[in-house]
PDB file of C-alpha atoms in Angstrom:
ATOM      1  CA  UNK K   1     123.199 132.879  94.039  1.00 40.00           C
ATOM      2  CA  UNK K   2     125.366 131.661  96.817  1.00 44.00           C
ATOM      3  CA  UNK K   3     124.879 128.746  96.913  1.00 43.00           C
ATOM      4  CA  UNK K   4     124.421 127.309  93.400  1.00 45.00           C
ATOM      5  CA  UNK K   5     127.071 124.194  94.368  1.00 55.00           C
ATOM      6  CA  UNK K   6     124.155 122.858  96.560  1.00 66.00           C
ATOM      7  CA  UNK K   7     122.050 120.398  95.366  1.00 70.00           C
ATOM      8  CA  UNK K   8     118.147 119.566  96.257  1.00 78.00           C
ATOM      9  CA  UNK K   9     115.842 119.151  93.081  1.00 81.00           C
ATOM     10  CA  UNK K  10     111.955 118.293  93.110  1.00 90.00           C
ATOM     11  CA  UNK K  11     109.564 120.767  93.677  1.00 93.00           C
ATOM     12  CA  UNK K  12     110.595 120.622  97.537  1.00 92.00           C
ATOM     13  CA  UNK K  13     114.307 121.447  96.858  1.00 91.00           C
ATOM     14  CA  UNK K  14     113.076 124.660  94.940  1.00 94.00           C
ATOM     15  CA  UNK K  15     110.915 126.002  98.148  1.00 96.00           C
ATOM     16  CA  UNK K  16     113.566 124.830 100.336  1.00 95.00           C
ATOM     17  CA  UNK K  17     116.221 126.712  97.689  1.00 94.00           C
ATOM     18  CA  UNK K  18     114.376 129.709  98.207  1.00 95.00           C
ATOM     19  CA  UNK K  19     114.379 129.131 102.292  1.00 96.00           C
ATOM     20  CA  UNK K  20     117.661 128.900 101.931  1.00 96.00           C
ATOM     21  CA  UNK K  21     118.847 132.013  99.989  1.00 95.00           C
ATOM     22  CA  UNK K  22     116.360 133.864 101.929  1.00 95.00           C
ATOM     23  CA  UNK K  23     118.107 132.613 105.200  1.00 96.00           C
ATOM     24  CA  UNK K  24     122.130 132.606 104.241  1.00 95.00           C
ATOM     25  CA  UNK K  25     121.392 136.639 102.789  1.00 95.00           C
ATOM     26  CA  UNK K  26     119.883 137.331 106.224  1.00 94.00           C
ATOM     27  CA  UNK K  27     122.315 135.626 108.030  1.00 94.00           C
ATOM     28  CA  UNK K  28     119.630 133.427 109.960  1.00 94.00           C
ATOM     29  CA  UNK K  29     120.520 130.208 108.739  1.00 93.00           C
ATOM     30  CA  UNK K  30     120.657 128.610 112.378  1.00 91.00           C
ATOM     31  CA  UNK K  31     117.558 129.903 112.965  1.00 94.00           C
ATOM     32  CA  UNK K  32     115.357 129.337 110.310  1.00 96.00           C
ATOM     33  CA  UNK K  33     116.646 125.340 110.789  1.00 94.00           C
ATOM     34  CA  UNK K  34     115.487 125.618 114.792  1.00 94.00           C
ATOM     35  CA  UNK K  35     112.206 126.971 113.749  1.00 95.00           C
ATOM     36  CA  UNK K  36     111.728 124.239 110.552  1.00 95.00           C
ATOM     37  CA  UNK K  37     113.023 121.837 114.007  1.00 92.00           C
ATOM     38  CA  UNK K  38     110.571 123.194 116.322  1.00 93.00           C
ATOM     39  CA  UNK K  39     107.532 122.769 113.805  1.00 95.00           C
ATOM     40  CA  UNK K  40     108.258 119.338 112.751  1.00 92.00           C
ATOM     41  CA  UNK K  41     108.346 118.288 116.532  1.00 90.00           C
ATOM     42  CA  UNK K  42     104.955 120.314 116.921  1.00 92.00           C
ATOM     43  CA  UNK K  43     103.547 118.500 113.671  1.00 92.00           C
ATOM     44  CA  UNK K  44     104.311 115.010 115.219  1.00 90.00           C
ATOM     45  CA  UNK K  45     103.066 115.707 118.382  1.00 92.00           C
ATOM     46  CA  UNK K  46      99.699 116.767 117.147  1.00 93.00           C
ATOM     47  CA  UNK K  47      97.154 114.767 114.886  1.00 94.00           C
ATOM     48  CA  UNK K  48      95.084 118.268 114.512  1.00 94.00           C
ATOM     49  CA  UNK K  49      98.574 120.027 112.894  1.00 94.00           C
ATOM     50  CA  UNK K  50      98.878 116.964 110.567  1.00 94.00           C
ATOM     51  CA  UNK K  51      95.489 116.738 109.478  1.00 95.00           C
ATOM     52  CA  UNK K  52      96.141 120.256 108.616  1.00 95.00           C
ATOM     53  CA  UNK K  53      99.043 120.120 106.829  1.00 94.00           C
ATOM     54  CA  UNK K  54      97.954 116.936 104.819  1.00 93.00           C
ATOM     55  CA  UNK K  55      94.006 117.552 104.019  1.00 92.00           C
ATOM     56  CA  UNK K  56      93.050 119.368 101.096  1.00 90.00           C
ATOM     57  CA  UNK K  57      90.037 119.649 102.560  1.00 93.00           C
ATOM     58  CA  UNK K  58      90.983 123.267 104.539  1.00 95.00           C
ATOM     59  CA  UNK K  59      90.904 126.051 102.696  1.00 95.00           C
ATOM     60  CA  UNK K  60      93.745 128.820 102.426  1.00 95.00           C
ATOM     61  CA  UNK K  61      92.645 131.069 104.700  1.00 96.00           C
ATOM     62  CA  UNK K  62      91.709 128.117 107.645  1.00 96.00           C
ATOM     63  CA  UNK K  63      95.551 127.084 107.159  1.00 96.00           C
ATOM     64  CA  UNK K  64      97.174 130.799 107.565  1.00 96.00           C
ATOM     65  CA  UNK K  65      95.370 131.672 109.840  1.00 95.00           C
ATOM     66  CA  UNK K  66      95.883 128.027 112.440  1.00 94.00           C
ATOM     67  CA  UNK K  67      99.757 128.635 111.381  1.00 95.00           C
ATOM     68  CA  UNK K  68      99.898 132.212 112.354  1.00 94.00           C
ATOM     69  CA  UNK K  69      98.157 131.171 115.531  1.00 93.00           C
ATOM     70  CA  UNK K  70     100.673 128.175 116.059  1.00 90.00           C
ATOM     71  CA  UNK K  71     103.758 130.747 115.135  1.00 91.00           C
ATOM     72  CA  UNK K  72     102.724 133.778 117.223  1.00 88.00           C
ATOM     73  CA  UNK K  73     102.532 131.085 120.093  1.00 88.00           C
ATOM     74  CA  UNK K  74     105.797 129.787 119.389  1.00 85.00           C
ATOM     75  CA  UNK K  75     107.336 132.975 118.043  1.00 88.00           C
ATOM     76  CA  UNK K  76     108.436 132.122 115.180  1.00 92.00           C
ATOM     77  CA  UNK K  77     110.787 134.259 112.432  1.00 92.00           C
ATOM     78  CA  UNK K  78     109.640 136.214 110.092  1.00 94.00           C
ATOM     79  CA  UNK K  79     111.535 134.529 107.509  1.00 96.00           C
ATOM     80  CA  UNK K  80     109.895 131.710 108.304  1.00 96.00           C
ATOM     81  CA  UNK K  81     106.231 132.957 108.998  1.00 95.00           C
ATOM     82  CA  UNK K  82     106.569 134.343 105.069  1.00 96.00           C
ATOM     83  CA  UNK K  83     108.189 130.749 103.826  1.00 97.00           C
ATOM     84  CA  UNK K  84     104.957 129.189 105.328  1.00 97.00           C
ATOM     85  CA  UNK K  85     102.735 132.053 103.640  1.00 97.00           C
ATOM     86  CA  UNK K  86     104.169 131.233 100.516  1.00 97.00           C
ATOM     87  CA  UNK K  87     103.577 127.214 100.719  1.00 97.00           C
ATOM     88  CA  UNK K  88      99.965 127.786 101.871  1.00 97.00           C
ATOM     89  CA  UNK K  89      99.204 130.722  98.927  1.00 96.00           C
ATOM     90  CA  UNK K  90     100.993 128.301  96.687  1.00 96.00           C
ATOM     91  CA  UNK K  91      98.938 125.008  97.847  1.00 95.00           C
ATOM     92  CA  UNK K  92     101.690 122.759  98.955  1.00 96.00           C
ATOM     93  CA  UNK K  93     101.721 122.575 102.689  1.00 95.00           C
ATOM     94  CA  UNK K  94     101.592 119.026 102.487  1.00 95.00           C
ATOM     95  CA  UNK K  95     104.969 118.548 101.191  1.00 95.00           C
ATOM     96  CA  UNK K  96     106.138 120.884 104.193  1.00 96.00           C
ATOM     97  CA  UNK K  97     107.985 117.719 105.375  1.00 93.00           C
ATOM     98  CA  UNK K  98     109.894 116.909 102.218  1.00 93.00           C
ATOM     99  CA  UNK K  99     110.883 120.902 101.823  1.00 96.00           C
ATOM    100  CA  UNK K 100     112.409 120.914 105.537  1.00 94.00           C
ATOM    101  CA  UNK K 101     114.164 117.653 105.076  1.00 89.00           C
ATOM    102  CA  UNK K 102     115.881 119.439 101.770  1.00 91.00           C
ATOM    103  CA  UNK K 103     116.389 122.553 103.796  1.00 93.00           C
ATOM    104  CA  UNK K 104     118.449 120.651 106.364  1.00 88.00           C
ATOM    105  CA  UNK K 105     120.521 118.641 103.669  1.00 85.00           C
ATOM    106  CA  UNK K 106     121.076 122.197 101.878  1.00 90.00           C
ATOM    107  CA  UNK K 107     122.630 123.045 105.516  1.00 90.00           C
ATOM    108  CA  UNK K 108     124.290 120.191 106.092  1.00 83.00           C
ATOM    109  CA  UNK K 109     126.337 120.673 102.148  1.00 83.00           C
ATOM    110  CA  UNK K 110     126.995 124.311 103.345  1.00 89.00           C
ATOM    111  CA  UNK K 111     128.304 123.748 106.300  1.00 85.00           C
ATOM    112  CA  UNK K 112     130.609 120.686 105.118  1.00 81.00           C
ATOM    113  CA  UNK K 113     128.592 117.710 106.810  1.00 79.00           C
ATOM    114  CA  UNK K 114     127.671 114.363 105.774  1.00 82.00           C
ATOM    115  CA  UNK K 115     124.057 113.371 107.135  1.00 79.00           C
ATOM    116  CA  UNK K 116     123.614 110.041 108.649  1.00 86.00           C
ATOM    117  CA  UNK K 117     120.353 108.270 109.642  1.00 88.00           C
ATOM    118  CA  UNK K 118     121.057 106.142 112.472  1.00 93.00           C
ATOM    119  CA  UNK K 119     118.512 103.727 114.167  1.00 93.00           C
ATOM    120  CA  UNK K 120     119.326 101.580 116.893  1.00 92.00           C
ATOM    121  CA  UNK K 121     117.482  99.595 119.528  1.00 91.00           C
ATOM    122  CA  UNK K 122     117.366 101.718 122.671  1.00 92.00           C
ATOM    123  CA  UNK K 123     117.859 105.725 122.948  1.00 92.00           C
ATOM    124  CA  UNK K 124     121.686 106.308 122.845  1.00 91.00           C
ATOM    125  CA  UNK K 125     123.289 108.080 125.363  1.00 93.00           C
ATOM    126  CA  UNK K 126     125.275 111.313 124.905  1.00 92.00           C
ATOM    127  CA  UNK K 127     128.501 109.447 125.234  1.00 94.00           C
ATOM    128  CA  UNK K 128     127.521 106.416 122.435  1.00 93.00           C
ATOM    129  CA  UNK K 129     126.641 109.329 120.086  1.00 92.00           C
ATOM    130  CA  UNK K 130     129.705 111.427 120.578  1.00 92.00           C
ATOM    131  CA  UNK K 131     131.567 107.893 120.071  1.00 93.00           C
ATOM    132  CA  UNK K 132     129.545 107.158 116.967  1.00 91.00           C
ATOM    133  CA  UNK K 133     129.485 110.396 115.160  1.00 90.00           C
ATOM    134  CA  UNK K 134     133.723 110.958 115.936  1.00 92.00           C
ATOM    135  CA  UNK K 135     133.888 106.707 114.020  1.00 91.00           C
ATOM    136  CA  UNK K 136     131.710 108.292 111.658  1.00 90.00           C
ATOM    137  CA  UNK K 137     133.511 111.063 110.978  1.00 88.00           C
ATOM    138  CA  UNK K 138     136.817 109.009 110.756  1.00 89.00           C
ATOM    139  CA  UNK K 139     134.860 106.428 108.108  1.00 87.00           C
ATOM    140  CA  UNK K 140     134.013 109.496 105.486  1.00 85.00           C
ATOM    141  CA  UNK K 141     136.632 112.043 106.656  1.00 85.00           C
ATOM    142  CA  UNK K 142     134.036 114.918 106.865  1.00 82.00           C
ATOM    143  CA  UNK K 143     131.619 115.883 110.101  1.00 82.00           C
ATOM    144  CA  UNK K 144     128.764 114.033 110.556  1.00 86.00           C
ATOM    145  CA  UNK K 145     125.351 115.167 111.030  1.00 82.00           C
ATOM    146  CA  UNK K 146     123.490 112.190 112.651  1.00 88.00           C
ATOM    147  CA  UNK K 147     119.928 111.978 113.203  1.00 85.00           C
ATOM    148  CA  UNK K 148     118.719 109.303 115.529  1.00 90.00           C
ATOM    149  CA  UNK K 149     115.644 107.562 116.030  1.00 91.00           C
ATOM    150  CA  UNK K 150     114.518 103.996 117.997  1.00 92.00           C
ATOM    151  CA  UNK K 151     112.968 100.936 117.046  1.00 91.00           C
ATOM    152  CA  UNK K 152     112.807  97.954 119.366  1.00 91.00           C
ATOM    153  CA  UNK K 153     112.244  95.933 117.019  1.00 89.00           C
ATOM    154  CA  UNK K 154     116.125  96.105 115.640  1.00 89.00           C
ATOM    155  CA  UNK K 155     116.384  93.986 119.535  1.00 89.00           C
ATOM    156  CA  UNK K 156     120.535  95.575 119.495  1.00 89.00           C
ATOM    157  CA  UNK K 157     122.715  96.771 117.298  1.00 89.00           C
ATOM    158  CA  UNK K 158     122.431  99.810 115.230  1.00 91.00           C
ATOM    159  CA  UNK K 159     121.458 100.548 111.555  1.00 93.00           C
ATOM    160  CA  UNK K 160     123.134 103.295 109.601  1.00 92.00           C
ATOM    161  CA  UNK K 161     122.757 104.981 106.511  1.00 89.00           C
ATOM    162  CA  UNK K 162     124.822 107.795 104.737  1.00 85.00           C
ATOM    163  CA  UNK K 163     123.940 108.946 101.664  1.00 74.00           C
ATOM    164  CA  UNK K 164     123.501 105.021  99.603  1.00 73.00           C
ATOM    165  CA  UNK K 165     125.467 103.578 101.939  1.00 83.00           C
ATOM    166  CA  UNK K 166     123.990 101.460 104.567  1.00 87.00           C
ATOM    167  CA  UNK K 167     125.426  99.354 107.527  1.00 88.00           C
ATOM    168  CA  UNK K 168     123.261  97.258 109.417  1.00 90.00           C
ATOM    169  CA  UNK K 169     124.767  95.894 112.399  1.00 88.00           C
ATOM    170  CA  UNK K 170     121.096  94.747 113.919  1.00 89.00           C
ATOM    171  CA  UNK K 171     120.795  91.631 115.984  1.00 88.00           C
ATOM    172  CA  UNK K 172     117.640  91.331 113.832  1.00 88.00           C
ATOM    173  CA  UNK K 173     119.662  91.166 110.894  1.00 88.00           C
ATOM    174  CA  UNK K 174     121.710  88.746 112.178  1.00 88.00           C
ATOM    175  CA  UNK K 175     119.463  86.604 113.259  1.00 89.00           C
ATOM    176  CA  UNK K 176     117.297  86.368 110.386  1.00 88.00           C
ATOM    177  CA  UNK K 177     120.838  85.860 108.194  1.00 88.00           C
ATOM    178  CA  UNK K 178     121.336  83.036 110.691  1.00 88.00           C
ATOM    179  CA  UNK K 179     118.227  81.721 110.381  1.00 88.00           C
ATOM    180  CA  UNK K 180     118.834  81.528 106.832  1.00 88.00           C
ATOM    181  CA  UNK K 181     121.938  79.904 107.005  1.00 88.00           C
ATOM    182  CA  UNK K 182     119.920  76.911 108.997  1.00 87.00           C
ATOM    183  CA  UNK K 183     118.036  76.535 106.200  1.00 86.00           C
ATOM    184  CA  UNK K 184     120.504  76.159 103.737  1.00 83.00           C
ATOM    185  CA  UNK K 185     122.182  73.063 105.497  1.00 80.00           C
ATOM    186  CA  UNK K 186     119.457  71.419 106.929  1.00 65.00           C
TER     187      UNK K 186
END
């Protein structure tokens, strides 16, 4: 195997193990990771995808055939067509999420990246990314694969996590550490 150095474990890391040997012998690694991309975008956009992913309620042949619907209208790869034949034969569509979040970690080791979470309080602009993955980059000395999502309720700042390392930087954070701080001297 080439690329027995990588580690994912659970029965997610061995589908997306498999995914992933299919894809580096093939030479479609980049684009087995935009298709995994461009169904998890189409799963959160639509509450009839999830349903079908997470019920056990549909039967085999109800899922292959909505997916092969969904992927002929995409036009998806045939690597990845069969990957999702195999989940749906094998009964575990519902941990599709968990296998394409160990796919893209698999990538990320291959490649030489570090993956970082990073929320903050408002979308980041192209520039405040580029800034934040080159200091990010600098802090672990490898390249940085950050994934960004929002949540108002951080108010400023941003949180980040790599790997078990997390650095809040949240107003929210500060406030409530504040607010804690008041209540200690008064």
């Amino acid at each position: 195997m080439a690329s027995t150095h990588l580690a994912v474990t659970g029965m997610s890391g061995r589908y997306a193990n498999a995914l992933f040997e299919c894809a580096l012998e093939a030479g479609y690694l980049d684009e087995v990771w935009q298709d995994l991309g461009r169904f998890q975008t189409a799963l959160s956009e639509s509450a009839d995808l999830q349903r079908l992913v997470r019920s056990p309620v549909f039967s085999k042949d109800q899922q292959k055939n909505a997916i092969l619907a969904l992927f002929q209208k995409i036009n998806f790869s045939e690597i990845v067509t069969n990957f999702f034949m195999l989940v749906i034969e094998k009964r575990r569509l519902y941990a599709i999420n968990a296998m394409i979040d160990d796919y893209k970690s698999l990538l990320s080791q291959y490649l030489g990246e570090v993956h970082a979470d990073v929320t903050s309080a408002v979308e980041l602009s192209d520039a405040q990314l580029g800034e934040l993955k080159t200091s990010l980059k600098n802090y672990v000395n490898q390249d940085v694969a950050v994934n960004t999502q929002v949540d108002p309720a951080l108010l400023g700042g941003l949180v980040v996590k790599i790997g078990s390392i997390m650095m809040d930087t949240s107003l929210r954070t500060k406030l409530n550490r504040l607010k804690m701080t008041m209540k200690e001297v008064g």
